[in-house]
Amino acid sequence: QLSTQECLVEVTSSATAGGGATTVRLTKGAAFAFTDLAGNASTANPTTFATYTVTITDVTAPTISATSTSLITQTTSRFSFTPSESGTFYYLIYPSASAPPTIATVISQGETVPKGTGSASNAAKDVDLTGLTPSTAYRAYIVVTDSAGNNSNLESIEITTLAPLVSAPTIT
């Protein structure tokens, strides 16, 4: 897809065996015509109805940007990210010193806790974490999969929880 108004499509002729494929540019609201590699021509404005099957395949993987953390306490945190398109997000939380997981491990939700999945639009997404250990460095690993099954790259966000609160001694 070139824009919301225009796309390129590959058209394969079924009129002749081995007719080959050609690429045509379709513009929203405009008539189109094409000729396949075997020389079979379509008509731009047919007087009879014809069926053209046009399949546009999404091959563009989502991207993740604007990663951040906030609301960090001794045992909780929030991380935020913005995917470039709608889909399903997956995350795993690993100790910071651990080797990063693969995209497949994040999507399958691995063995670690905390972990999660949810729906994401192409707007900022906040994820709240609980049950973390005080004074511990973690990494949140995030993947977004769009509706066509394209996976983003593995993104990570560093999270370090606060030290435990120390009670002041009481004087009696």
Coordinates of C-alpha atoms in Angstrom, one line a residue:
Q1 CA 0.0 0.0 0.0
L2 CA 1.5 3.3 -1.1
S3 CA -1.0 5.5 0.8
T4 CA -4.7 5.5 1.8
Q5 CA -5.5 6.5 -1.8
E6 CA -3.2 4.3 -3.8
C7 CA -1.7 0.8 -3.8
L8 CA 0.3 -1.5 -6.0
V9 CA -1.1 -5.0 -6.7
E10 CA 0.3 -8.0 -8.5
V11 CA -2.2 -9.4 -11.0
T12 CA -1.9 -13.0 -12.2
S13 CA -3.8 -14.1 -15.3
S14 CA -5.7 -17.3 -15.1
A15 CA -6.6 -17.1 -18.8
T16 CA -3.5 -18.9 -19.9
A17 CA -1.2 -21.3 -18.2
G18 CA 1.9 -19.6 -17.1
G19 CA 0.5 -16.2 -18.0
G20 CA 2.7 -14.6 -15.4
A21 CA 2.0 -11.7 -13.2
T22 CA 2.1 -8.0 -13.7
T23 CA 2.0 -5.1 -11.2
V24 CA -0.7 -2.4 -11.5
R25 CA -1.2 0.8 -9.6
L26 CA -4.7 1.2 -8.2
T27 CA -6.0 4.6 -7.2
K28 CA -9.1 5.0 -5.0
G29 CA -12.2 5.7 -7.1
A30 CA -10.4 5.4 -10.5
A31 CA -10.9 2.8 -13.2
F32 CA -8.0 0.6 -14.0
A33 CA -6.7 -1.7 -16.8
F34 CA -3.9 -4.1 -17.0
T35 CA -2.2 -6.5 -19.4
D36 CA -0.6 -9.7 -18.2
L37 CA 2.7 -11.0 -19.4
A38 CA 0.9 -13.3 -21.9
G39 CA -0.6 -10.2 -23.6
N40 CA -4.2 -10.7 -22.2
A41 CA -5.7 -7.2 -21.7
S42 CA -8.4 -6.2 -19.3
T43 CA -10.8 -3.4 -20.1
A44 CA -10.7 -0.2 -18.2
N45 CA -14.5 0.3 -18.1
P46 CA -16.1 -3.1 -19.0
T47 CA -19.6 -3.0 -20.3
T48 CA -20.3 -6.4 -18.7
F49 CA -19.5 -7.2 -15.2
A50 CA -16.2 -8.8 -14.5
T51 CA -14.7 -10.0 -11.3
Y52 CA -11.2 -9.0 -10.4
T53 CA -9.9 -10.5 -7.2
V54 CA -7.4 -8.2 -5.6
T55 CA -5.6 -9.3 -2.5
I56 CA -3.5 -6.8 -0.6
T57 CA -1.2 -8.5 1.8
D58 CA 0.2 -6.7 4.8
V59 CA 3.8 -7.4 5.1
T60 CA 4.8 -4.5 7.2
A61 CA 5.7 -5.3 10.8
P62 CA 4.5 -3.0 13.6
T63 CA 7.1 -0.9 15.4
I64 CA 7.2 0.0 19.0
S65 CA 8.2 3.5 20.1
A66 CA 7.9 6.0 23.0
T67 CA 8.9 3.4 25.6
S68 CA 9.0 4.7 29.2
T69 CA 8.4 3.8 32.9
S70 CA 6.5 5.6 35.6
L71 CA 4.8 5.1 38.9
I72 CA 7.7 3.0 40.2
T73 CA 7.5 1.9 43.9
Q74 CA 9.1 -0.9 45.8
T75 CA 6.8 -3.6 44.3
T76 CA 5.0 -2.0 41.4
S77 CA 5.7 -0.1 38.2
R78 CA 4.0 1.0 35.0
F79 CA 5.6 0.8 31.6
S80 CA 4.3 2.5 28.5
F81 CA 4.8 2.1 24.8
T82 CA 3.2 3.1 21.5
P83 CA 2.8 0.6 18.7
S84 CA 2.6 1.8 15.1
E85 CA -0.5 -0.2 14.3
S86 CA -3.2 -2.2 16.1
G87 CA -2.7 -5.8 17.1
T88 CA -2.0 -7.9 20.2
F89 CA 0.9 -7.1 22.5
Y90 CA 2.8 -9.6 24.6
Y91 CA 5.3 -8.9 27.4
L92 CA 7.6 -10.8 29.8
I93 CA 9.5 -9.4 32.8
Y94 CA 13.0 -10.7 33.3
P95 CA 15.7 -9.8 35.9
S96 CA 17.9 -7.3 34.1
A97 CA 21.0 -9.5 34.2
S98 CA 19.2 -12.4 32.4
A99 CA 19.6 -13.1 28.7
P100 CA 16.8 -11.7 26.6
P101 CA 14.0 -14.0 25.5
T102 CA 13.3 -14.6 21.8
I103 CA 10.2 -13.1 20.2
A104 CA 8.7 -16.6 20.1
T105 CA 9.2 -17.0 23.9
V106 CA 7.5 -13.6 24.6
I107 CA 4.5 -14.6 22.4
S108 CA 4.2 -18.0 24.0
Q109 CA 4.4 -16.3 27.4
G110 CA 7.4 -18.3 28.6
E111 CA 7.9 -19.4 32.2
T112 CA 8.5 -16.1 33.9
V113 CA 6.1 -14.0 36.0
P114 CA 5.0 -11.2 35.5
K115 CA 3.8 -11.6 32.0
G116 CA 0.8 -10.6 30.0
T117 CA -0.9 -10.0 26.7
G118 CA -3.6 -7.7 25.5
S119 CA -5.1 -5.7 22.7
A120 CA -3.2 -2.6 21.4
S121 CA -4.3 0.2 19.2
N122 CA -1.8 2.5 17.5
A123 CA -1.9 4.8 20.6
A124 CA 0.0 4.9 23.8
K125 CA -0.5 1.7 25.9
D126 CA 0.1 1.5 29.7
V127 CA 0.8 -1.7 31.5
D128 CA 0.8 -1.9 35.3
L129 CA 3.0 -4.4 37.1
T130 CA 2.6 -5.7 40.6
G131 CA 4.5 -8.3 42.7
L132 CA 8.0 -7.0 41.9
T133 CA 10.8 -7.3 44.4
P134 CA 12.2 -4.1 46.0
S135 CA 15.7 -2.8 44.9
T136 CA 15.6 -5.0 41.8
A137 CA 16.5 -4.2 38.2
Y138 CA 14.1 -5.8 35.6
R139 CA 13.6 -5.6 31.8
A140 CA 10.2 -5.6 30.3
Y141 CA 10.3 -7.4 26.8
I142 CA 7.5 -6.4 24.5
V143 CA 6.3 -7.7 21.1
V144 CA 3.3 -6.5 19.0
T145 CA 1.7 -8.8 16.4
D146 CA -0.6 -7.2 13.9
S147 CA -3.7 -8.8 12.4
A148 CA -1.7 -10.2 9.5
G149 CA 0.6 -12.0 11.8
N150 CA 3.6 -9.7 11.4
N151 CA 5.7 -9.3 14.6
S152 CA 7.5 -6.2 15.7
N153 CA 11.1 -6.4 16.8
L154 CA 11.7 -7.3 20.5
E155 CA 11.7 -4.0 22.5
S156 CA 12.9 -3.8 26.1
I157 CA 12.4 -1.3 28.8
E158 CA 14.6 -1.1 32.0
I159 CA 12.7 -1.0 35.3
T160 CA 14.3 -0.7 38.7
T161 CA 12.1 -0.8 41.8
L162 CA 12.7 1.4 44.8
A163 CA 14.5 0.2 47.9
P164 CA 12.3 -1.0 50.8
L165 CA 11.2 1.6 53.2
V166 CA 13.2 1.6 56.4
S167 CA 11.3 2.5 59.5
A168 CA 13.0 5.1 61.7
P169 CA 14.0 3.8 65.1
T170 CA 11.7 4.8 67.9
I171 CA 13.1 6.3 71.0
T172 CA 11.5 5.3 74.3

